[in-house]
Short mmCIF file of C-alpha atoms in Angstrom, two decimals:
data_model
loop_
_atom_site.label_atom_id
_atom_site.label_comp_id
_atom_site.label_asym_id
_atom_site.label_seq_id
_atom_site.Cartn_x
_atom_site.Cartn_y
_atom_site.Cartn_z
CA UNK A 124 2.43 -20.38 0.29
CA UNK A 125 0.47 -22.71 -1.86
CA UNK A 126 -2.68 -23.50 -2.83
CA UNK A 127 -2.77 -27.15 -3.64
CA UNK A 128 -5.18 -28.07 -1.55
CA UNK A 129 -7.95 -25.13 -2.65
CA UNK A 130 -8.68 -21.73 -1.47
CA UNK A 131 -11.99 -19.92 0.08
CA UNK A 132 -12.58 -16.67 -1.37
CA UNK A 133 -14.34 -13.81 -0.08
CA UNK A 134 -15.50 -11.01 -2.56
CA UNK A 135 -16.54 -7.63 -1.22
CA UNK A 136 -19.43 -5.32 -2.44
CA UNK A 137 -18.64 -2.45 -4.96
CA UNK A 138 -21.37 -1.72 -7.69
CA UNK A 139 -19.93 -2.42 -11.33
CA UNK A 140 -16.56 -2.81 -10.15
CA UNK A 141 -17.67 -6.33 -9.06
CA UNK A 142 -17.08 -7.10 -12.95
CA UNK A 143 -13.27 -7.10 -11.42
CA UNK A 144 -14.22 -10.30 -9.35
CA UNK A 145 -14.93 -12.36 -12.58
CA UNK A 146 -11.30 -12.12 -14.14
CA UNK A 147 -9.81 -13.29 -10.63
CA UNK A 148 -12.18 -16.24 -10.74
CA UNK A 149 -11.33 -17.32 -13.99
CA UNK A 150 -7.83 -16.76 -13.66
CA UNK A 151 -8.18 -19.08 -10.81
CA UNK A 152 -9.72 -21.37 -12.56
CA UNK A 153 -7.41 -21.70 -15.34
CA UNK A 154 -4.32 -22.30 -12.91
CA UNK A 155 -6.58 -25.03 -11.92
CA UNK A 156 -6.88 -23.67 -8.03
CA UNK A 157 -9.61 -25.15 -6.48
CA UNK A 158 -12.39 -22.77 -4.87
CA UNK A 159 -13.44 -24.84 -2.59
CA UNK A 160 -15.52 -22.34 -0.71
CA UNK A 161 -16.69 -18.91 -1.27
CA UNK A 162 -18.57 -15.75 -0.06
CA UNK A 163 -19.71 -12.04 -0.70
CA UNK A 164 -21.29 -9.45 0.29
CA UNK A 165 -23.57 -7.31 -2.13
CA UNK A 166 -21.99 -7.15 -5.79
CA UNK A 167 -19.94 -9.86 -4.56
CA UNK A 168 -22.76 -12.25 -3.16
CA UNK A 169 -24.09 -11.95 -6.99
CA UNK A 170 -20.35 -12.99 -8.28
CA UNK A 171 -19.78 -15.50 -6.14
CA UNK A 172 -23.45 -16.87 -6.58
CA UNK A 173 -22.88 -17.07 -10.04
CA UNK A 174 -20.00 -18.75 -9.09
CA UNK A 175 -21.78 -21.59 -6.70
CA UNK A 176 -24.35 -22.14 -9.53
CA UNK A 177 -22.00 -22.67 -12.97
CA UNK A 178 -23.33 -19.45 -14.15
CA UNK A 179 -20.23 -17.12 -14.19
CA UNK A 180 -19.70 -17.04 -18.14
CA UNK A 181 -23.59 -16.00 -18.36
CA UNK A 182 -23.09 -13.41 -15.66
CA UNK A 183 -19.98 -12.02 -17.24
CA UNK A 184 -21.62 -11.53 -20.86
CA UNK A 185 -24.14 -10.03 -19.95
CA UNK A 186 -22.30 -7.63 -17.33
CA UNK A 187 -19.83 -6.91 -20.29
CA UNK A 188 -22.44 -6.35 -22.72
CA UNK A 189 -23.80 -3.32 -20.18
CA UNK A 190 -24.45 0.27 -21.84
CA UNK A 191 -25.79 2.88 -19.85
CA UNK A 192 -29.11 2.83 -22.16
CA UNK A 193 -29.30 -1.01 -21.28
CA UNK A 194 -28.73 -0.46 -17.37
CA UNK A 195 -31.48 2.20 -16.60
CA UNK A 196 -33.84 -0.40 -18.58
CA UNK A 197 -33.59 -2.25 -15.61
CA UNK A 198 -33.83 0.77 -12.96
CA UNK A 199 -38.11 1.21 -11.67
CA UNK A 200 -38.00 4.42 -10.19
CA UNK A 201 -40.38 4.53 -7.58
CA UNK A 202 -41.28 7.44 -5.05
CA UNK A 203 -40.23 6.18 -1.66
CA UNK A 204 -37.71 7.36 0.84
CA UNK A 205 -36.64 3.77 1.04
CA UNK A 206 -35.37 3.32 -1.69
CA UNK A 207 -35.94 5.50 -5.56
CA UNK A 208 -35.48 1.85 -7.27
CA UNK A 209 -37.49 -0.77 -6.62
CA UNK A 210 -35.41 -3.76 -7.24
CA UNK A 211 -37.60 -5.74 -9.36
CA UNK A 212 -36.82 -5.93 -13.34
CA UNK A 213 -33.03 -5.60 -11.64
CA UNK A 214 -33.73 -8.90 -9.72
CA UNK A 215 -36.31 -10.32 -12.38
CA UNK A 216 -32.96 -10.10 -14.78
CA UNK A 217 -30.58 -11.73 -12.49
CA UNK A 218 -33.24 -14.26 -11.92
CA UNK A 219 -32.53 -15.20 -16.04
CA UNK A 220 -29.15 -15.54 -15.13
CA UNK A 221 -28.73 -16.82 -11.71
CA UNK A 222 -31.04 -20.14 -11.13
CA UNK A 223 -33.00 -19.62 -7.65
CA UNK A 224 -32.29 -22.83 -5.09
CA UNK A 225 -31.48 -23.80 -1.66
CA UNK A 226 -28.21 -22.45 -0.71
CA UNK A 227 -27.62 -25.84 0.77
CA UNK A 228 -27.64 -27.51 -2.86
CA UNK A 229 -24.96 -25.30 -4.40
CA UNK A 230 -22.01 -27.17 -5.24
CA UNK A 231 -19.71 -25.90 -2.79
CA UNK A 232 -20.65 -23.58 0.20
CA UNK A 233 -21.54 -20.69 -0.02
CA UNK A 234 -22.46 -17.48 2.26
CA UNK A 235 -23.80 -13.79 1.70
CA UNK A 236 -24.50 -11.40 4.34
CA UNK A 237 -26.96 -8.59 4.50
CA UNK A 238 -27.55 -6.25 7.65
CA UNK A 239 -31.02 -5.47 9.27
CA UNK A 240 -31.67 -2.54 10.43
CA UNK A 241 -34.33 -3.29 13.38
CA UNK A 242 -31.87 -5.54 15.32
CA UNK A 243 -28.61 -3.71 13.56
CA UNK A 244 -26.45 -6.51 13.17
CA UNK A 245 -25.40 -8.72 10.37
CA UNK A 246 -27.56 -10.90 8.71
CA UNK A 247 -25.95 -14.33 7.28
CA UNK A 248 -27.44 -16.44 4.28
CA UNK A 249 -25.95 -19.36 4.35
CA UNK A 250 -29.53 -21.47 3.83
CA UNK A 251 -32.51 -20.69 1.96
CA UNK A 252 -33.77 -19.56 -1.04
CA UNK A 253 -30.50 -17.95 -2.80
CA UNK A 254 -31.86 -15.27 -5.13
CA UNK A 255 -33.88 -13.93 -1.85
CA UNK A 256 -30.27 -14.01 0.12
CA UNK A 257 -29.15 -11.58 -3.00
CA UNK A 258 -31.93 -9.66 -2.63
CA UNK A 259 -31.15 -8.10 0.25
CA UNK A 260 -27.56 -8.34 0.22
CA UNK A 261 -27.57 -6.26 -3.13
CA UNK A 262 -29.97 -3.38 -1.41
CA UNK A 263 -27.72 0.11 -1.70
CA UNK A 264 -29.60 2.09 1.31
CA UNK A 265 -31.03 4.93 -0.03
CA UNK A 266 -30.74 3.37 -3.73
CA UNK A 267 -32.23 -0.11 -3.59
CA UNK A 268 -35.27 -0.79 -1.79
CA UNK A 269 -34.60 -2.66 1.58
CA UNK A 270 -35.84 -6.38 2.01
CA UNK A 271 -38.89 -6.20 4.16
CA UNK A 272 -40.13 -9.32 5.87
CA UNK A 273 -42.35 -9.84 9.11
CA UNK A 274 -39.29 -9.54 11.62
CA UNK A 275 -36.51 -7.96 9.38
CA UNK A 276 -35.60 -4.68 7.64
CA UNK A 277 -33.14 -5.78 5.22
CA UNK A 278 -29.98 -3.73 3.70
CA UNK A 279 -26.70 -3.94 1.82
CA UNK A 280 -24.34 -6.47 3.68
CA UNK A 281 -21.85 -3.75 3.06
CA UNK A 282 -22.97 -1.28 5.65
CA UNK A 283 -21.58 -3.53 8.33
CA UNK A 284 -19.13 -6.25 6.52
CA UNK A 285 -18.30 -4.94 2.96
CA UNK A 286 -15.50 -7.97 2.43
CA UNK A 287 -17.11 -10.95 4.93
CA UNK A 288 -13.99 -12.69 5.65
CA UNK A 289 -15.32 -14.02 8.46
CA UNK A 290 -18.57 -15.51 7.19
CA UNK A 291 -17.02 -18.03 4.64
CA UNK A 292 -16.82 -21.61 5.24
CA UNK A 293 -12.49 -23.06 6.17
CA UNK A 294 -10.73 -24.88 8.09
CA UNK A 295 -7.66 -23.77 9.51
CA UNK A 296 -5.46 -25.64 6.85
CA UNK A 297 -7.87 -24.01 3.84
CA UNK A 298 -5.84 -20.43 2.62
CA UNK A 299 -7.93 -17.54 2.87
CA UNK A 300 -8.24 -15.24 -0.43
CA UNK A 301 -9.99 -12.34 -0.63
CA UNK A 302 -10.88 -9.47 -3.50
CA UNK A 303 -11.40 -5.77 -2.34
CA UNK A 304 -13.25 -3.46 -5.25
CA UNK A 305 -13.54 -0.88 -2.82
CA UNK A 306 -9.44 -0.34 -1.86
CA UNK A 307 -8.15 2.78 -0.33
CA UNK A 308 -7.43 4.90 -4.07
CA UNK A 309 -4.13 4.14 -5.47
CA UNK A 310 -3.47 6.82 -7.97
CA UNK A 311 -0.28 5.90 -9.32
CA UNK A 312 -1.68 2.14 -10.18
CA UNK A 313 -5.02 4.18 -11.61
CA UNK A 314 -2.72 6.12 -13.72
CA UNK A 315 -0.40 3.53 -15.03
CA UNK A 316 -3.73 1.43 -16.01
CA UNK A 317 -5.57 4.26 -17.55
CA UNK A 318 -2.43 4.91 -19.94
CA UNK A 319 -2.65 1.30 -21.30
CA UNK A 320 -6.73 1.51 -22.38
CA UNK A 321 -7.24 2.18 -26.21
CA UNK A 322 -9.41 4.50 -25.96
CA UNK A 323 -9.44 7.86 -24.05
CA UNK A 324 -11.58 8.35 -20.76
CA UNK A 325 -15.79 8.77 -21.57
CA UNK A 326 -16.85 12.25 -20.85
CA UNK A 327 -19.33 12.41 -17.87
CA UNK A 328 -22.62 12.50 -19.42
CA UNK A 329 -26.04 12.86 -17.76
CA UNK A 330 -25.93 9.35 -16.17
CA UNK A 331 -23.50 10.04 -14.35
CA UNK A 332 -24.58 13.00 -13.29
CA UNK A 333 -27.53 11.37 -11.89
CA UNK A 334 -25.61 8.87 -9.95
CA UNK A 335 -22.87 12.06 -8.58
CA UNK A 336 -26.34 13.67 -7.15
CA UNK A 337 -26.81 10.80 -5.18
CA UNK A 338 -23.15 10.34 -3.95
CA UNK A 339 -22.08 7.25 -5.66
CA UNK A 340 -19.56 9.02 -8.38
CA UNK A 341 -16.66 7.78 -5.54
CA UNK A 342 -14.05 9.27 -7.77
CA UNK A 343 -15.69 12.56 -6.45
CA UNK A 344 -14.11 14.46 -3.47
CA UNK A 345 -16.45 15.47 -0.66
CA UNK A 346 -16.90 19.74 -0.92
CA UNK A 347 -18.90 22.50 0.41
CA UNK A 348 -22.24 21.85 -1.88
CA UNK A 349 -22.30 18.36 -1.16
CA UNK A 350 -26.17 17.61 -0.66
CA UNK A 351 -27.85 14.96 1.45
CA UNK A 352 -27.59 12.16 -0.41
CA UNK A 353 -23.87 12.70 -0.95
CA UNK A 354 -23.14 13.29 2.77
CA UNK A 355 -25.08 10.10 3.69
CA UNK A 356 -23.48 7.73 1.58
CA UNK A 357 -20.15 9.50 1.98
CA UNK A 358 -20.38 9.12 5.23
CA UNK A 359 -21.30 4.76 4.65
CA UNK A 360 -18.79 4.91 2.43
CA UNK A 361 -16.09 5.97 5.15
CA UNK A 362 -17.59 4.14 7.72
CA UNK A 363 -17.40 0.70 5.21
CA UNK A 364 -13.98 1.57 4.79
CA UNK A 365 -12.78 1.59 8.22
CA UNK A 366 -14.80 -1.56 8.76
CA UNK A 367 -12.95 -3.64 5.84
CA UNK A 368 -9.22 -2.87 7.72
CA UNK A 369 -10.48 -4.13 10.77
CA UNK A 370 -11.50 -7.33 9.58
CA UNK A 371 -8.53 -7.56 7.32
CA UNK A 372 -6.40 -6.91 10.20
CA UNK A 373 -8.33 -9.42 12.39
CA UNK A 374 -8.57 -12.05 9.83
CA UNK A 375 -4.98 -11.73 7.54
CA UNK A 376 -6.11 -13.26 4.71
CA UNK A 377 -3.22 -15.08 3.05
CA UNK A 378 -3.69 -13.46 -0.45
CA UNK A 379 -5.36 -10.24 -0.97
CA UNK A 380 -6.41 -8.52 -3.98
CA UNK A 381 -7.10 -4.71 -3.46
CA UNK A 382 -8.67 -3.31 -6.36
CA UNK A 383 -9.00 0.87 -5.98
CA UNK A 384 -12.34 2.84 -5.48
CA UNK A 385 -11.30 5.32 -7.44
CA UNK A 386 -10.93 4.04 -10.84
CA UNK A 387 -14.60 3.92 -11.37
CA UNK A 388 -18.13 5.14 -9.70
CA UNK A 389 -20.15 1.73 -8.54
CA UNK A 390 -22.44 2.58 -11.42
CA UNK A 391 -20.12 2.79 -14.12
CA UNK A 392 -21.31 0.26 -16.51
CA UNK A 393 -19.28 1.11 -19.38
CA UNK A 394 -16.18 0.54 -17.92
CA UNK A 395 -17.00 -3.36 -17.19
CA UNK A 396 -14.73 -4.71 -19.50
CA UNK A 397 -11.52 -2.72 -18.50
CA UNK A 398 -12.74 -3.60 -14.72
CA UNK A 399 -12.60 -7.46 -15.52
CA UNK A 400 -9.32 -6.93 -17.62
CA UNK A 401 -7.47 -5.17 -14.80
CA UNK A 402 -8.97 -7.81 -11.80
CA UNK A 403 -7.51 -10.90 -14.12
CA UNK A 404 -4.24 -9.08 -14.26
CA UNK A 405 -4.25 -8.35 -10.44
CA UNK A 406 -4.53 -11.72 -9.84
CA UNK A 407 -1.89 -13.03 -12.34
CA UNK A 408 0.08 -10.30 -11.19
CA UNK A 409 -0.57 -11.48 -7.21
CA UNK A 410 0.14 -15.49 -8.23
CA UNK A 411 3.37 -14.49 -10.05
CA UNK A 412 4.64 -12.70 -6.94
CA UNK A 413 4.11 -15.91 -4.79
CA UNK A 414 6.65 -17.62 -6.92
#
């Protein structure tokens, strides 16, 4: 297989462990392969945006430089059973970062997907105002307010098409490469990567704690005292899951890159640098097997 001619690459959703997506891109781009189209759903409609726009090295210092002081500076807790954060110093950052434009000026094509809930089907950005496209691809249900317009109730792209392999722009000659963050656990992999980190493991603290009650701590097991929240995304969680090996096994991407759930919660800011560490050596690791 080669990829002279360019590649489109599909990033799935996954929280924090997005910050995996970065090191594949750049390790692409050193070995000079061409993206020459490129999607994402949720964490990785924000990558791959950042991508489109030139703005990757921006995006990855300041999802690097990440503490969990720094991240619930940007979390407005609001009272609503739509959502208990609001979105908007979250999106009012990214709008520092990522420059808002017509998704039709990007400099290659580009596609996010979100899902509304009225009609409950997939919703596909591939026009329009881009930092309103990540708005509503980035909404967590439950976490992140939904995207409310006149005729749509908008939600996480994940919910229905957590790695959109079928949304992003190819012809039949273009390879198709795609970057899972939210791979079945692999605990051997986990363990031999966890043995080469210089420091030991953080203790949970209260953050995460937060986050657990809420079922996002997906290095958690499901148990008797699991509460609403956990059962609910637990249960979007499974159901994402079984969606992504369907459309892997419709679609066979040529390359895949299957990072594992369980070597991080999707809020796990402090681990962003190990998280773009081990996605650039998945990918060097993946190019050197093609050889």
């Amino acid at each position: 297989m080669s990829f002279e001619q360019g590649i489109a690459l599909v990033l799935s959703g996954g929280g924090v462990r997005g910050a995996a997506h970065i090191g594949v891109l750049e390790v692409f781009d050193e070995l000079n392969i061409e993206i020459r189209s490129i999607a994402g759903s949720s964490m990785g409609a924000l990558v791959a945006a950042a991508y489109a726009t030139g703005t990757l090295p921006d995006l990855k210092n300041w999802l690097l430089s990440l503490e969990q002081q720094s991240f619930l500076s940007l979390v407005d807790f609001q009272i609503s059973w739509q959502g208990f954060i609001r979105g908007t110093r979250l999106m009012d950052t990214i709008r520092d970062i990522i420059p808002d434009m017509p998704i039709e000026a990007l400099r290659i094509p580009f596609a996010c997907v979100a899902v509304d809930l009225i009609e409950g089907e997939e919703c596909v950005f591939r026009s329009g105002r881009l930092l309103q496209a990540l708005r509503a691809s980035i909404a967590v249900p439950t976490i992140i307010r939904p995207q409310v317009t006149e005729k749509e109730f908008l939600v996480d792209g994940g919910v229905l098409n957590n790695l959109p392999l079928d949304i992003v722009e190819r012809g039949k000659e273009l390879p198709l490469v795609a970057v899972d963050v939210c791979a079945p656990d692999d605990a051997d992999r986990e363990i031999q990567w966890l043995a080469k980190r210089k420091g030991p493991l953080r203790e949970p603290g209260w953050f995460d704690s937060i986050w657990k009650s809420f079922g996002q701590a997906t290095m958690s097991k499901p148990s008797d005292d699991m509460g609403y929240f956990q059962i609910m995304n637990r249960s979007i969680d499974v159901m994402m899951r079984h969606m992504t090996r369907l459309k892997i096994a419709q679609h066979q991407p040529e390359m895949l890159l299957q990072i594992p759930a369980n070597l991080c919660s999707m809020f796990a800011v402090e681990e962003c640098q190990f998280l773009y560490e081990y996605g650039r050596a998945q990918a060097i690791h993946a190019l050197d097997s093609m050889r």
